[in-house]
Coordinates of C-alpha atoms and ligand atoms in Angstrom, one line a residue:
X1 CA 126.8 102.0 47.3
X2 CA 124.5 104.9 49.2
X3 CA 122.9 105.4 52.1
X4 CA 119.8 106.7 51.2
X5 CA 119.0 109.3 54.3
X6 CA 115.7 110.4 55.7
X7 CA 115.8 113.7 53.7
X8 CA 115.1 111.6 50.8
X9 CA 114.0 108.4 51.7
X10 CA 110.1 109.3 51.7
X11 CA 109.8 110.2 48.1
X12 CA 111.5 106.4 48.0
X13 CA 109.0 104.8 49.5
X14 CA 106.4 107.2 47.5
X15 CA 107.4 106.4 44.2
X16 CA 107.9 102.8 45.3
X17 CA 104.3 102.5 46.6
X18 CA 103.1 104.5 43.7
X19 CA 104.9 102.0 41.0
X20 CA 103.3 98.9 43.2
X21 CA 100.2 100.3 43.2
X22 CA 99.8 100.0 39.4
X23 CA 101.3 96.6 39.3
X24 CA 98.6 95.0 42.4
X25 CA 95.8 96.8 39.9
X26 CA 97.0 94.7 37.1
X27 CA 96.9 91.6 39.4
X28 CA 100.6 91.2 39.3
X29 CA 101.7 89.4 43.1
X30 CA 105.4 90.1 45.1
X31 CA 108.0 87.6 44.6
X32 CA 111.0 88.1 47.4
X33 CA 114.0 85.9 46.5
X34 CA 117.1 85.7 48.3
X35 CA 119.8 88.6 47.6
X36 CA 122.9 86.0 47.5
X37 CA 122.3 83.1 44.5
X38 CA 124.6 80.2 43.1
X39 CA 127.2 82.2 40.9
X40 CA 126.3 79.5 38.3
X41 CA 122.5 80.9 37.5
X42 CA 123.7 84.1 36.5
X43 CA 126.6 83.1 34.1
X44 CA 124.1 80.0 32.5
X45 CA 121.0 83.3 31.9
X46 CA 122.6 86.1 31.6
X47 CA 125.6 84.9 29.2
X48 CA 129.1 84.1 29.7
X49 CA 130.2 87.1 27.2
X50 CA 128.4 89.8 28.6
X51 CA 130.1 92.6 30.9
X52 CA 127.5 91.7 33.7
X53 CA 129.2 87.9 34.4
X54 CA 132.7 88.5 32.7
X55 CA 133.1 91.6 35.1
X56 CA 130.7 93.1 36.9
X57 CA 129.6 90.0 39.4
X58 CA 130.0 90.4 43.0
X59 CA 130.9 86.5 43.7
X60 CA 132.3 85.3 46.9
X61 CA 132.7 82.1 48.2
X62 CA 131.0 80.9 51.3
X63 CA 132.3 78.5 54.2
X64 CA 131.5 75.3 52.1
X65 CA 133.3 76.1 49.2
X66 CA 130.2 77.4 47.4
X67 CA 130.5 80.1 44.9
X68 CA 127.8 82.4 45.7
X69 CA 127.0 86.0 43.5
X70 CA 124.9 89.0 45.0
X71 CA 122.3 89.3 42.4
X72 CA 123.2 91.7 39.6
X73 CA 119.3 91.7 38.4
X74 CA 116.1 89.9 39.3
X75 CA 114.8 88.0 36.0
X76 CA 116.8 85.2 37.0
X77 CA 116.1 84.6 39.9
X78 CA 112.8 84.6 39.4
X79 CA 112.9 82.0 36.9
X80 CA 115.0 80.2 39.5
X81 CA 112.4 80.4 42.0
X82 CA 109.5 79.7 39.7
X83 CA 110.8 76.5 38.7
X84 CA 111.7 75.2 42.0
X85 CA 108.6 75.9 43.4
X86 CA 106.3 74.7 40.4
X87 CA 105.2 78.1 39.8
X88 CA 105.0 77.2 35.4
X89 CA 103.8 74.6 36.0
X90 CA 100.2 74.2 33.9
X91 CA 100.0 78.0 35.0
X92 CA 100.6 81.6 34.6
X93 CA 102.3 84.5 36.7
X94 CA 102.1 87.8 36.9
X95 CA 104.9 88.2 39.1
X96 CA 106.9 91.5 40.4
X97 CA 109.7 92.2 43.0
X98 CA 111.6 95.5 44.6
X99 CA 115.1 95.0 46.2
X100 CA 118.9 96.1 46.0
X101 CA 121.2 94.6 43.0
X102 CA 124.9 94.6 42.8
X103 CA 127.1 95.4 39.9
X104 CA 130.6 96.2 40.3
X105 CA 130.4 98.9 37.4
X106 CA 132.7 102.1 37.0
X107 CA 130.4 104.2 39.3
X108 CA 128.8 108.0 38.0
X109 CA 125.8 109.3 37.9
X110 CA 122.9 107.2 37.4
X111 CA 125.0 104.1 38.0
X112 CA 125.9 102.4 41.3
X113 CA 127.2 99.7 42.5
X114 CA 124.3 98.8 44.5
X115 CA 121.1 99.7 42.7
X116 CA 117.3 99.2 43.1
X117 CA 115.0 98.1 40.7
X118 CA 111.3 97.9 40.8
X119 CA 110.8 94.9 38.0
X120 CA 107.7 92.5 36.7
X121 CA 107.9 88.9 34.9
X122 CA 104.9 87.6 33.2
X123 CA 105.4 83.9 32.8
X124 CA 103.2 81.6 30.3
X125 CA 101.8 84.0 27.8
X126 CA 103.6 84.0 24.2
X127 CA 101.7 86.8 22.4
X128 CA 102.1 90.3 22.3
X129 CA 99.1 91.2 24.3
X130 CA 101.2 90.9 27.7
X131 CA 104.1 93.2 25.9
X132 CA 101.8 95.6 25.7
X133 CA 100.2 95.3 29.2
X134 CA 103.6 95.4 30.5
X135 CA 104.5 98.7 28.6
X136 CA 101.3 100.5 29.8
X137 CA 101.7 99.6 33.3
X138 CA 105.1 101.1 32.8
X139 CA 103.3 104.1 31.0
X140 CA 100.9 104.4 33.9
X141 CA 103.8 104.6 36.7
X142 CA 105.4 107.6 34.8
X143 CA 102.1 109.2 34.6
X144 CA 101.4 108.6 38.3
X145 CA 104.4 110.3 39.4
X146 CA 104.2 113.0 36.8
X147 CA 107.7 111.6 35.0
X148 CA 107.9 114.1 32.1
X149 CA 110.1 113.5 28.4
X150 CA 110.3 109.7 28.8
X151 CA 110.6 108.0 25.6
X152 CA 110.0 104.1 24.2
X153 CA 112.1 102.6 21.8
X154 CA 111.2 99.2 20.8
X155 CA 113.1 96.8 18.8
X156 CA 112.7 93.1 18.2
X157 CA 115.8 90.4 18.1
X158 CA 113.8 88.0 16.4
X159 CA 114.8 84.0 17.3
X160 CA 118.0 82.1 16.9
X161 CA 118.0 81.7 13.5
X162 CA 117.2 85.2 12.8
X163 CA 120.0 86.5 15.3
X164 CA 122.6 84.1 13.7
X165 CA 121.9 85.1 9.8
X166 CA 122.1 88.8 11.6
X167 CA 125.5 88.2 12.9
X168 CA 127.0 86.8 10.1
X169 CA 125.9 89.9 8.2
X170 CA 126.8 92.4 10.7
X171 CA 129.9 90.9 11.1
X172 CA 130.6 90.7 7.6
X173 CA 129.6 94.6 6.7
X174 CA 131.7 95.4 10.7
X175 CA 134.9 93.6 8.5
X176 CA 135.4 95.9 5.5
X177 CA 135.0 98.7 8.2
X178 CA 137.6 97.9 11.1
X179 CA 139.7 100.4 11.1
X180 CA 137.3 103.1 12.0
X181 CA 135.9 100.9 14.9
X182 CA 136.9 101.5 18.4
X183 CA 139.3 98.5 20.4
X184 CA 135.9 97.4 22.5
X185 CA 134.0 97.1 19.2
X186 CA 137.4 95.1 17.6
X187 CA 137.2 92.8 20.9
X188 CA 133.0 92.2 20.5
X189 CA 133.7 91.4 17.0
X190 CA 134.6 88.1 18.2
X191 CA 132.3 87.7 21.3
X192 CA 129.3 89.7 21.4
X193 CA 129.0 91.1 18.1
X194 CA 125.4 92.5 18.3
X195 CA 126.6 94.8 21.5
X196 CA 128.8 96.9 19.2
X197 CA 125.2 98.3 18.0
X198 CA 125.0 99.7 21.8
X199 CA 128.4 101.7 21.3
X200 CA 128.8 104.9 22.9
X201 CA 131.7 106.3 20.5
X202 CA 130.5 108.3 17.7
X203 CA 132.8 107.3 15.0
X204 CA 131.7 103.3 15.5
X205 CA 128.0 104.9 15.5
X206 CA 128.4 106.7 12.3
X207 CA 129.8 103.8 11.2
X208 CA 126.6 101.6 12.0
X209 CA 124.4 104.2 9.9
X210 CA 124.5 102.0 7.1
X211 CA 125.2 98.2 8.9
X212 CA 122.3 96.4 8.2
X213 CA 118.9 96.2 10.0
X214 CA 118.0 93.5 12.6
X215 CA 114.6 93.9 11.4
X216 CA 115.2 92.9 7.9
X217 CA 116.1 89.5 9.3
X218 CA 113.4 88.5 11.3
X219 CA 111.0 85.5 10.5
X220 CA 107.2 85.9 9.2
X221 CA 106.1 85.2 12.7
X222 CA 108.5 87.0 14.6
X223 CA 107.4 90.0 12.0
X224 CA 103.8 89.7 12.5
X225 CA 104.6 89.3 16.2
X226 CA 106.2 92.9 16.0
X227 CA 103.2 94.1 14.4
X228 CA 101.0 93.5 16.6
X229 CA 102.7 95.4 19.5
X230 CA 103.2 98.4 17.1
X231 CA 98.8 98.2 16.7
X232 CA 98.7 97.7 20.2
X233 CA 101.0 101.1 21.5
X234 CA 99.2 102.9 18.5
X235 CA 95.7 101.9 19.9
X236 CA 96.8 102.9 23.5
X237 CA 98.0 105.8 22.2
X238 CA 101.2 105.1 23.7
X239 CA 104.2 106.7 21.5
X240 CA 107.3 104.7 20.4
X241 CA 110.1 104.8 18.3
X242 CA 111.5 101.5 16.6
X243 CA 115.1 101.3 17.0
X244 CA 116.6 98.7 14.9
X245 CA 119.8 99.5 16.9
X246 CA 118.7 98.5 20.2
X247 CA 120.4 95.7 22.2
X248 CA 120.1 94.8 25.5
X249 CA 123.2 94.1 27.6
X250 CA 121.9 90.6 28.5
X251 CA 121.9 88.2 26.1
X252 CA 118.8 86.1 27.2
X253 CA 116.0 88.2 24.9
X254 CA 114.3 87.0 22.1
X255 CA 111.8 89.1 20.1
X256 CA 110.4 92.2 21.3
X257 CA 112.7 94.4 23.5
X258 CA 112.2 97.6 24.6
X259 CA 113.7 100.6 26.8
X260 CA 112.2 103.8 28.6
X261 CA 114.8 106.9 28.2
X262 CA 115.4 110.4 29.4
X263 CA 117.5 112.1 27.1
X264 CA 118.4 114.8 29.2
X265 CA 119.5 112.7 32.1
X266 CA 122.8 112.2 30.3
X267 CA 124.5 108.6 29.5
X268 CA 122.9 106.6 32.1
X269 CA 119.1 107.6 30.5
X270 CA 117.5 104.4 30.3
X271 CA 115.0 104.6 33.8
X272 CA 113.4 101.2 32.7
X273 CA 114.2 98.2 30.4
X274 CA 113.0 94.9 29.7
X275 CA 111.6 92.7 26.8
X276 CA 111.0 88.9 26.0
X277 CA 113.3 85.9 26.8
X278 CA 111.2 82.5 26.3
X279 CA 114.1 80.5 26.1
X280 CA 115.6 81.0 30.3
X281 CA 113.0 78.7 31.8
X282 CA 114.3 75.6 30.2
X283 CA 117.6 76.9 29.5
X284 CA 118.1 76.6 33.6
X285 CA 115.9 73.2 34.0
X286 CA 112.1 74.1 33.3
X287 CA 109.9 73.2 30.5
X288 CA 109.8 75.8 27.8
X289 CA 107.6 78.8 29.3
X290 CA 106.9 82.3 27.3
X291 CA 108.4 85.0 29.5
X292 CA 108.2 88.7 29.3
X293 CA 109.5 91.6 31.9
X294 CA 110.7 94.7 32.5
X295 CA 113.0 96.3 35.5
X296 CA 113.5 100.3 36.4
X297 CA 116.1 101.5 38.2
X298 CA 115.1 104.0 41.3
X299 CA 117.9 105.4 41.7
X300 CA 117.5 107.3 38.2
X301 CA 114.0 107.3 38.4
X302 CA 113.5 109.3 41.7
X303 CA 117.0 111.3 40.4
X304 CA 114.6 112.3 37.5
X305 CA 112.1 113.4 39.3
X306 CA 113.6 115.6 41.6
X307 CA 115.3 117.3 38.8
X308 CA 112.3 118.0 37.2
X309 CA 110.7 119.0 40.3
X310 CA 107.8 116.6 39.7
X311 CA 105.3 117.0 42.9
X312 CA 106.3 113.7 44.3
X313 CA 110.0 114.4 44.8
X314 CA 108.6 117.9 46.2
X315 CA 106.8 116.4 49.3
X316 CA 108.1 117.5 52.7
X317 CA 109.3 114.4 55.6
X318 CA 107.6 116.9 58.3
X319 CA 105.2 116.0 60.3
X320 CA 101.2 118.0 60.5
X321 CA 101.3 118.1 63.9
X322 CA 103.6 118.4 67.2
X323 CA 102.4 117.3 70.4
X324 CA 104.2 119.3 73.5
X325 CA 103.5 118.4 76.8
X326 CA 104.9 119.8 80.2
X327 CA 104.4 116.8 82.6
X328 CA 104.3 112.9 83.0
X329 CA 100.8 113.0 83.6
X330 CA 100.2 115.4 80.3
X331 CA 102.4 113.2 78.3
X332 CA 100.2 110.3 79.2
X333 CA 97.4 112.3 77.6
X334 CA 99.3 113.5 74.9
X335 CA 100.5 109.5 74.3
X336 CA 96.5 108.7 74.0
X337 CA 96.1 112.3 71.9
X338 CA 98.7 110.6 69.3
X339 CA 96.9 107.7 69.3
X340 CA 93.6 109.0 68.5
X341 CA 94.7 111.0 65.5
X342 CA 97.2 108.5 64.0
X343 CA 94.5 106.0 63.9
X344 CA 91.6 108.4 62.9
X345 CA 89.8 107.6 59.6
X346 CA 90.7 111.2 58.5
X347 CA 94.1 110.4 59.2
X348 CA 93.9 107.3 56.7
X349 CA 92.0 108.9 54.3
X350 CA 95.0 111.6 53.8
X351 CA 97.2 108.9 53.4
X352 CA 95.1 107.2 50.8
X353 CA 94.8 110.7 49.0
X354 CA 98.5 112.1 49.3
X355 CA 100.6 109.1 48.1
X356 CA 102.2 108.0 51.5
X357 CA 102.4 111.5 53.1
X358 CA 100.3 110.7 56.1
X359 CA 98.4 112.7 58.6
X360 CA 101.6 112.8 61.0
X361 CA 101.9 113.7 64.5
X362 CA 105.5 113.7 66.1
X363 CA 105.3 113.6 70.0
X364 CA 107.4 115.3 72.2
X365 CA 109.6 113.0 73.9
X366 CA 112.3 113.3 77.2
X367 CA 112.7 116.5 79.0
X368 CA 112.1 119.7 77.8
X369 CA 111.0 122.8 79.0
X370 CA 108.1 124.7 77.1
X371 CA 110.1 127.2 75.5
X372 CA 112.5 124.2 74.4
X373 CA 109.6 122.0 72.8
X374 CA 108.6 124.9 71.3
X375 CA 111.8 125.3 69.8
X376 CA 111.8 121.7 68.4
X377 CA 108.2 122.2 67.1
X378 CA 109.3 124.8 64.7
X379 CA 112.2 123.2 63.8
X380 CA 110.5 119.7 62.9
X381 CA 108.7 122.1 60.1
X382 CA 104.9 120.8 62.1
X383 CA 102.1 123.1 61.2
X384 CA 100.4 122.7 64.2
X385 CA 101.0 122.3 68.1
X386 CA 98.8 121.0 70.3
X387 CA 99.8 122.1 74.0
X388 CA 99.1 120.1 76.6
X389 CA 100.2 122.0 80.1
X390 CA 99.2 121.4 83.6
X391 CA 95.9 123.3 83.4
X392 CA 94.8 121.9 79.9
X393 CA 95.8 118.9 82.1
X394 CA 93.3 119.9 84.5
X395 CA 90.4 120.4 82.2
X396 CA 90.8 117.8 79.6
X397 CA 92.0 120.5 77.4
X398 CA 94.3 121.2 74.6
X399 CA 95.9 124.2 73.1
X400 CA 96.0 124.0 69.5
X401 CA 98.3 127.0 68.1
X402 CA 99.4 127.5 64.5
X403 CA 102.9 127.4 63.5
X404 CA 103.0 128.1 59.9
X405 CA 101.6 130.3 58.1
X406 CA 98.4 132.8 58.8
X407 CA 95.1 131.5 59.8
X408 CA 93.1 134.5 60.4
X409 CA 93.1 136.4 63.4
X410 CA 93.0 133.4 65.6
X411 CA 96.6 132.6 66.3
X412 CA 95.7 129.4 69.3
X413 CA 92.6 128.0 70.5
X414 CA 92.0 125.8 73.9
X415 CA 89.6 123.1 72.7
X416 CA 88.1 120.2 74.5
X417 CA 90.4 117.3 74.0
X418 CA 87.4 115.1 72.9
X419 CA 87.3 117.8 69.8
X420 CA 90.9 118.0 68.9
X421 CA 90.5 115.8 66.0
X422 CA 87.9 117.5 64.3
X423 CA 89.7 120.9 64.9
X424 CA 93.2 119.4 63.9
X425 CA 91.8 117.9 60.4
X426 CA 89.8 121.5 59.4
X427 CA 92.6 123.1 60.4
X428 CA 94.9 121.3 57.7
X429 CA 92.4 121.1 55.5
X430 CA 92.0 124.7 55.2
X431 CA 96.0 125.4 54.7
Ligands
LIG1 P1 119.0 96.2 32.8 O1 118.9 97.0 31.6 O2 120.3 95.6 33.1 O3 117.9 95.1 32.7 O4 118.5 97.1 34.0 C1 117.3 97.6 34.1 C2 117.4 99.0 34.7 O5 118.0 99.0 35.9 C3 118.2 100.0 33.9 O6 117.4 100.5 32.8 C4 118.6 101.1 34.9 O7 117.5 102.0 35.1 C5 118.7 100.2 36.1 N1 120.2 100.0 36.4 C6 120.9 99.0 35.8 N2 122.2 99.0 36.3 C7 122.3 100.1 37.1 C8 123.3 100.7 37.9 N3 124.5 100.2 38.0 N4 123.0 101.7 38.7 C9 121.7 102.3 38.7 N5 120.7 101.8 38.0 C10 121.0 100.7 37.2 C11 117.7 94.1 33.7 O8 118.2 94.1 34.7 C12 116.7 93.0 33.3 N6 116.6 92.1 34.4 C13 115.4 93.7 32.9 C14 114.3 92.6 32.6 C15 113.4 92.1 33.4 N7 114.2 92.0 31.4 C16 113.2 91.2 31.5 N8 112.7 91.2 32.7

């Protein structure tokens, strides 16, 4: 579990507000549901065999007795919520959350034990129309925040019939091969067969070259379901692979499934995951509802991007501007000073325009002497100082005197405080 510090925090919330951004476009509305649900939901959606419930769960019990887990993804809970509070009901959601979720996995990189994920579940629509909304939107955040080498595999799982005939002969084909399988692969023969397809260890995956395909199983209508994504992508122009081989580690999907990766980001590459799972609303109590979703993890996606030195991950925490001020009657101006260029339209317009990095002026607080706030204006990495000393005081003045870089010949200026904003925004306008 990290802290995540203010060196780093701001691209956070940049990518996070850059992400949201595309989801309130598509008309898609915040869920927040509690962190801490009945232990229960997760083993009845997620499934009793996988590693998630069998050993992963952070469950506790509280004062009543109650055995309560910290959520170890969102797509349950949402389901949860949406059927206590009606939200299926005759209708349809576009739905998304952010927020922390706990797995108790063998920690590296790219895998915590408390993670974040940015996710979206579109409830009530059956077609694969909304699959491929959902996968542009995901194209669109990558695109946003200049994510490079990010590749989609899709796969569909067909339905229950389809999965069981699969099984049988995967299992059947796994049988004549067991002694080159792995002891994990031996143990999911009997539990979870379809997850051996998700093995790391080369000899079990050169041993699944020539196991047969999901895809030759699937139904007429599960087929032509497929289909219709693949025309969808193509038309989009959004590039895929199809990856017969891909499973998800929860065992609530039915159909299309699909997973974002980063090959060079080593084993943990998959930034973003999701697909269809139409049976969890009645599964936990609803009446049967299409649902289709999608989660990314932060941590790897904002990892990513600093490695590849996208711009996002490049922006600076420092503020534009340093206010110093030598008295308590200058500070008083230089409190109003702050005020009128945080709230300035300029100042919102280059928040608007720069993804979160706003027009920022840092105030010097406590007591200092000039050459000391000085000191602290260089250090905070401000491009600009605006002095306010007892004779700007005086005259309603303000120096304004360049930090960074070289503006000419003019090093400071004493302005009329009424004209500091206009000054201040040409002035970083121009760097
Ligand atoms: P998931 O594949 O378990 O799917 O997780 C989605 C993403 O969360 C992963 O691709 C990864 O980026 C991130 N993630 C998962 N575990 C960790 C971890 N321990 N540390 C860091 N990042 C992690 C789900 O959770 C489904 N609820 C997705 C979904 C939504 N399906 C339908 N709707």
């Amino acid at each position: 579990m990290n802290d995540i510090l203010p060196d780093t925090s701001h691209i956070w919330r940049a990518v996070e507000d850059a992400c949201v951004q595309v989801l309130l476009q598509r008309g898609y509305h915040q869920i927040r549901t509690p962190i801490v649900e009945s232990t229960n939901l997760f083993a009845r959606s997620i499934g009793a065999d996988t590693d998630i419930v069998s050993k992963e769960m952070y469950t506790f019990e509280d004062r009543n007795g109650d055995s309560l887990t910290l959520r170890p993804e969102g797509t349950a809970s949402c389901v949860r919520a949406g059927i206590e509070h009606g939200l299926f009901y005759n209708q349809q959601q576009r739905l998304f959350y952010i927020g922390p979720m706990f797995r108790h996995e063998r920690p590296q990189k790219g895998r915590y034990r408390q993670f974040h994920q940015l996710g979206a579940e579109c409830y009530g629509w059956p077609g694969a129309d909304i699959e491929a909304e959902v996968i542009a939107s995901n194209h669109a955040m990558f695109q946003y925040l200049g994510l490079r080498d990010t590749q989609l595999q899709i796969n569909s799982l067909g339905d229950s019939q389809a999965r069981a005939e699969y099984r049988r002969s995967l299992l059947s084909y796994l049988e004549g091969h067991v002694d080159a399988l792995d002891e994990d692969s031996v143990r999911r023969m009997q539990s979870n067969p379809l997850r051996i397809l998700d093995s790391k260890n080369a000899q079990v995956q050169q041993v699944l070259q020539n196991a047969p395909s999901i895809l030759d199983f699937l139904s007429e209508d599960s087929a032509a379901h497929f289909q219709q994504l693949q025309g969808f992508l193509s038309d989009l122009d959004i590039e895929y692979t199809v990856n017969p081989r891909l499973v998800r580690g929860l065992d609530y999907y039915n159909d299309t499934v699909f997973e974002w990766v980063n090959a060079d980001f080593g084993a943990q590459a998959t930034v973003c995951a999701g697909g269809r799972y139409d049976g969890m609303v009645q599964q936990l109590g609803g009446t049967p509802t299409p649902c289709f979703g999608f989660a990314m993890g932060i941590e790897r996606l904002v990892q990513i991007l600093s490695e590849q030195e996208a711009a996002i991950s490049q922006q600076s925490n420092q503020p534009d501007v340093f206010i110093i001020s030598t008295d308590l009657e200058s500070r008083s101006q230089a409190l109003r000073l702050q005020r009128e260029l945080c709230d300035s339209q300029n100042a919102q317009k280059r928040l608007e325009a720069e993804q979160g990095h706003a027009f920022s002026v840092q105030l010097f607080c406590g007591e200092g002497s000039l050459k000391n706030q000085f000191k602290r204006a260089d250090k905070s990495g401000a491009k600009l100082a605006i002095v306010i000393g007892e004779q700007e005081r005086l005259d309603n003045t303000a120096t304004v005197k360049l930090l960074r870089g070289n503006f000419g010949e003019e090093q400071q200026r004493t302005i009329a405080q009424k004209d500091v904003l206009n000054v201040v925004t040409n002035l970083l306008e121009s760097l």
